[in-house]
GROMACS .gro file of C-alpha atoms in nm:
model
  209
    1UNK     CA    1   0.000   0.008   0.024
    2UNK     CA    2   0.104   0.342  -0.082
    3UNK     CA    3   0.228   0.546   0.247
    4UNK     CA    4   0.013   0.820   0.354
    5UNK     CA    5   0.256   1.111   0.201
    6UNK     CA    6   0.255   0.911  -0.115
    7UNK     CA    7  -0.089   0.897  -0.132
    8UNK     CA    8  -0.110   1.273  -0.089
    9UNK     CA    9   0.107   1.337  -0.323
   10UNK     CA   10  -0.078   1.154  -0.599
   11UNK     CA   11  -0.359   1.301  -0.518
   12UNK     CA   12  -0.234   1.642  -0.558
   13UNK     CA   13  -0.115   1.548  -0.870
   14UNK     CA   14  -0.429   1.428  -1.007
   15UNK     CA   15  -0.599   1.753  -0.875
   16UNK     CA   16  -0.360   1.946  -1.074
   17UNK     CA   17  -0.414   1.750  -1.392
   18UNK     CA   18  -0.794   1.778  -1.365
   19UNK     CA   19  -0.744   2.170  -1.300
   20UNK     CA   20  -0.553   2.186  -1.618
   21UNK     CA   21  -0.866   2.006  -1.819
   22UNK     CA   22  -1.130   2.198  -1.637
   23UNK     CA   23  -0.924   2.515  -1.777
   24UNK     CA   24  -0.903   2.380  -2.127
   25UNK     CA   25  -1.258   2.269  -2.142
   26UNK     CA   26  -1.384   2.561  -2.046
   27UNK     CA   27  -1.179   2.778  -2.276
   28UNK     CA   28  -1.264   2.568  -2.576
   29UNK     CA   29  -1.620   2.492  -2.505
   30UNK     CA   30  -1.667   2.875  -2.469
   31UNK     CA   31  -1.474   2.969  -2.797
   32UNK     CA   32  -1.669   2.705  -3.020
   33UNK     CA   33  -1.934   2.513  -2.821
   34UNK     CA   34  -1.991   2.178  -2.651
   35UNK     CA   35  -2.057   1.987  -2.979
   36UNK     CA   36  -1.768   2.121  -3.170
   37UNK     CA   37  -1.498   2.052  -2.913
   38UNK     CA   38  -1.325   1.727  -2.913
   39UNK     CA   39  -1.166   1.515  -2.635
   40UNK     CA   40  -0.840   1.539  -2.863
   41UNK     CA   41  -0.843   1.924  -2.840
   42UNK     CA   42  -0.908   1.962  -2.469
   43UNK     CA   43  -0.618   1.705  -2.437
   44UNK     CA   44  -0.390   1.903  -2.643
   45UNK     CA   45  -0.502   2.235  -2.495
   46UNK     CA   46  -0.428   2.099  -2.159
   47UNK     CA   47  -0.097   1.925  -2.271
   48UNK     CA   48  -0.176   1.605  -2.181
   49UNK     CA   49  -0.248   1.267  -2.361
   50UNK     CA   50  -0.613   1.179  -2.466
   51UNK     CA   51  -0.601   0.880  -2.246
   52UNK     CA   52  -0.539   1.112  -1.931
   53UNK     CA   53  -0.862   1.288  -1.996
   54UNK     CA   54  -1.023   0.941  -1.972
   55UNK     CA   55  -0.844   0.830  -1.695
   56UNK     CA   56  -1.006   1.144  -1.529
   57UNK     CA   57  -1.335   1.140  -1.680
   58UNK     CA   58  -1.565   0.896  -1.798
   59UNK     CA   59  -1.689   1.102  -2.101
   60UNK     CA   60  -1.666   1.425  -2.234
   61UNK     CA   61  -2.018   1.485  -2.081
   62UNK     CA   62  -1.918   1.366  -1.743
   63UNK     CA   63  -1.583   1.622  -1.781
   64UNK     CA   64  -1.851   1.908  -1.844
   65UNK     CA   65  -2.098   1.786  -1.548
   66UNK     CA   66  -1.762   1.797  -1.307
   67UNK     CA   67  -1.646   2.140  -1.460
   68UNK     CA   68  -2.003   2.278  -1.373
   69UNK     CA   69  -1.956   2.163  -1.019
   70UNK     CA   70  -1.597   2.257  -0.986
   71UNK     CA   71  -1.690   2.608  -1.122
   72UNK     CA   72  -2.001   2.699  -0.916
   73UNK     CA   73  -1.852   2.555  -0.612
   74UNK     CA   74  -1.560   2.808  -0.625
   75UNK     CA   75  -1.860   3.063  -0.651
   76UNK     CA   76  -2.043   2.976  -0.382
   77UNK     CA   77  -1.731   2.906  -0.160
   78UNK     CA   78  -1.631   3.290  -0.244
   79UNK     CA   79  -1.963   3.405  -0.188
   80UNK     CA   80  -1.998   3.224   0.177
   81UNK     CA   81  -1.651   3.352   0.259
   82UNK     CA   82  -1.759   3.723   0.182
   83UNK     CA   83  -2.069   3.681   0.390
   84UNK     CA   84  -1.900   3.518   0.679
   85UNK     CA   85  -1.588   3.777   0.700
   86UNK     CA   86  -1.840   4.041   0.726
   87UNK     CA   87  -2.028   3.874   1.017
   88UNK     CA   88  -1.681   3.850   1.207
   89UNK     CA   89  -1.625   4.223   1.121
   90UNK     CA   90  -1.965   4.283   1.271
   91UNK     CA   91  -2.138   4.422   0.956
   92UNK     CA   92  -2.494   4.399   0.865
   93UNK     CA   93  -2.702   4.154   0.632
   94UNK     CA   94  -2.689   4.440   0.384
   95UNK     CA   95  -2.296   4.443   0.411
   96UNK     CA   96  -2.280   4.072   0.370
   97UNK     CA   97  -2.483   4.116   0.029
   98UNK     CA   98  -2.264   4.397  -0.105
   99UNK     CA   99  -1.952   4.172  -0.006
  100UNK     CA  100  -2.094   3.882  -0.193
  101UNK     CA  101  -2.162   4.119  -0.521
  102UNK     CA  102  -1.804   4.230  -0.470
  103UNK     CA  103  -1.705   3.862  -0.415
  104UNK     CA  104  -1.904   3.743  -0.737
  105UNK     CA  105  -1.739   4.019  -0.948
  106UNK     CA  106  -1.408   3.924  -0.828
  107UNK     CA  107  -1.497   3.536  -0.933
  108UNK     CA  108  -1.593   3.653  -1.308
  109UNK     CA  109  -1.336   3.893  -1.334
  110UNK     CA  110  -1.116   3.576  -1.263
  111UNK     CA  111  -1.321   3.298  -1.471
  112UNK     CA  112  -1.506   3.496  -1.746
  113UNK     CA  113  -1.502   3.214  -1.979
  114UNK     CA  114  -1.646   2.970  -1.722
  115UNK     CA  115  -1.908   3.231  -1.625
  116UNK     CA  116  -2.011   3.272  -1.991
  117UNK     CA  117  -2.065   2.929  -2.031
  118UNK     CA  118  -2.235   2.887  -1.711
  119UNK     CA  119  -2.501   3.143  -1.801
  120UNK     CA  120  -2.542   2.991  -2.185
  121UNK     CA  121  -2.614   2.670  -2.044
  122UNK     CA  122  -2.863   2.781  -1.784
  123UNK     CA  123  -3.076   2.877  -2.099
  124UNK     CA  124  -3.090   2.558  -2.265
  125UNK     CA  125  -3.291   2.259  -2.184
  126UNK     CA  126  -3.201   1.960  -2.378
  127UNK     CA  127  -2.882   1.883  -2.210
  128UNK     CA  128  -2.826   1.569  -2.037
  129UNK     CA  129  -2.660   1.753  -1.764
  130UNK     CA  130  -2.957   2.003  -1.701
  131UNK     CA  131  -3.017   1.810  -1.363
  132UNK     CA  132  -2.675   1.879  -1.233
  133UNK     CA  133  -2.696   2.238  -1.355
  134UNK     CA  134  -2.996   2.287  -1.141
  135UNK     CA  135  -2.809   2.125  -0.834
  136UNK     CA  136  -2.522   2.384  -0.868
  137UNK     CA  137  -2.717   2.667  -0.932
  138UNK     CA  138  -2.926   2.616  -0.619
  139UNK     CA  139  -2.584   2.585  -0.430
  140UNK     CA  140  -2.490   2.932  -0.531
  141UNK     CA  141  -2.829   3.085  -0.473
  142UNK     CA  142  -2.865   2.883  -0.148
  143UNK     CA  143  -2.555   3.105   0.026
  144UNK     CA  144  -2.761   3.439  -0.088
  145UNK     CA  145  -3.102   3.293   0.027
  146UNK     CA  146  -2.912   3.202   0.368
  147UNK     CA  147  -2.814   3.593   0.459
  148UNK     CA  148  -3.162   3.691   0.306
  149UNK     CA  149  -3.347   3.476   0.569
  150UNK     CA  150  -3.134   3.587   0.849
  151UNK     CA  151  -3.196   3.929   0.777
  152UNK     CA  152  -3.566   3.858   0.790
  153UNK     CA  153  -3.519   3.709   1.116
  154UNK     CA  154  -3.318   4.001   1.246
  155UNK     CA  155  -3.606   4.213   1.124
  156UNK     CA  156  -3.324   4.390   0.906
  157UNK     CA  157  -3.504   4.258   0.562
  158UNK     CA  158  -3.927   4.312   0.537
  159UNK     CA  159  -4.047   3.991   0.630
  160UNK     CA  160  -4.274   4.021   0.275
  161UNK     CA  161  -3.963   3.958   0.039
  162UNK     CA  162  -3.972   3.659  -0.158
  163UNK     CA  163  -3.619   3.494  -0.028
  164UNK     CA  164  -3.597   3.235  -0.308
  165UNK     CA  165  -3.658   3.470  -0.602
  166UNK     CA  166  -3.477   3.761  -0.424
  167UNK     CA  167  -3.181   3.562  -0.412
  168UNK     CA  168  -3.215   3.452  -0.750
  169UNK     CA  169  -3.250   3.786  -0.865
  170UNK     CA  170  -2.932   3.937  -0.709
  171UNK     CA  171  -2.707   3.630  -0.867
  172UNK     CA  172  -2.858   3.711  -1.171
  173UNK     CA  173  -2.792   4.047  -1.147
  174UNK     CA  174  -2.437   3.995  -1.085
  175UNK     CA  175  -2.369   3.743  -1.364
  176UNK     CA  176  -2.557   3.925  -1.633
  177UNK     CA  177  -2.398   4.302  -1.514
  178UNK     CA  178  -2.070   4.107  -1.503
  179UNK     CA  179  -2.101   3.966  -1.855
  180UNK     CA  180  -2.191   4.267  -1.994
  181UNK     CA  181  -1.910   4.471  -1.825
  182UNK     CA  182  -1.645   4.205  -1.972
  183UNK     CA  183  -1.826   4.197  -2.325
  184UNK     CA  184  -1.909   4.562  -2.373
  185UNK     CA  185  -1.771   4.792  -2.097
  186UNK     CA  186  -1.425   4.629  -2.052
  187UNK     CA  187  -1.277   5.012  -1.979
  188UNK     CA  188  -1.468   5.005  -1.653
  189UNK     CA  189  -1.288   4.907  -1.318
  190UNK     CA  190  -1.429   4.625  -1.110
  191UNK     CA  191  -1.474   4.907  -0.832
  192UNK     CA  192  -1.683   5.099  -1.106
  193UNK     CA  193  -1.919   4.813  -1.148
  194UNK     CA  194  -1.940   4.702  -0.782
  195UNK     CA  195  -2.028   5.050  -0.678
  196UNK     CA  196  -2.309   5.068  -0.964
  197UNK     CA  197  -2.463   4.749  -0.836
  198UNK     CA  198  -2.412   4.837  -0.472
  199UNK     CA  199  -2.619   5.140  -0.531
  200UNK     CA  200  -2.893   4.921  -0.665
  201UNK     CA  201  -2.849   4.705  -0.347
  202UNK     CA  202  -2.925   4.981  -0.127
  203UNK     CA  203  -3.188   5.121  -0.290
  204UNK     CA  204  -2.994   5.445  -0.382
  205UNK     CA  205  -3.039   5.478  -0.767
  206UNK     CA  206  -3.323   5.776  -0.710
  207UNK     CA  207  -3.064   5.974  -0.522
  208UNK     CA  208  -3.246   5.954  -0.221
  209UNK     CA  209  -3.133   5.811   0.106
   0.00000   0.00000   0.00000
């Protein structure tokens, strides 16, 4: 049997390989679509043998499903950390939502191809991984729902708000605004985009308050 250190080293190497495959797949699929992207291209872009792809993933579809889980998992973790850090700093739930908006923008700025791909797939209904997509979508939205429910319980937010819909709207706002920023307004800074969305969150668009 392998020693624990050897096993750990093997696990680390495999994760590094899978990360290369994720990055290669997301870039290629965002550029040319899922159907047009081949396993050979993914392997070539990742700098590995074709067999390595199949060693780590049973098929291209499985790779894509795992890519969705991996990417949205990173997004949910960044949102959760932003909310938890705000709580540690003594901030309000509005402050937590604002921090989550910024965390979402930072994520999208770092992974624009994944975000573009994820949003495009949300609107498709005939994919084999549709159920997986719904699960990972809820993973990110649930983090925002948690903060909204805490705010309602503490009297910081109105008890009349529709928590699931409001959470989905906030996540959607960040995704769509960020894609518009990256595609059509790249000259704007992250701070500038965050400030605009922060005004929407805090109801200051009218100039009052």
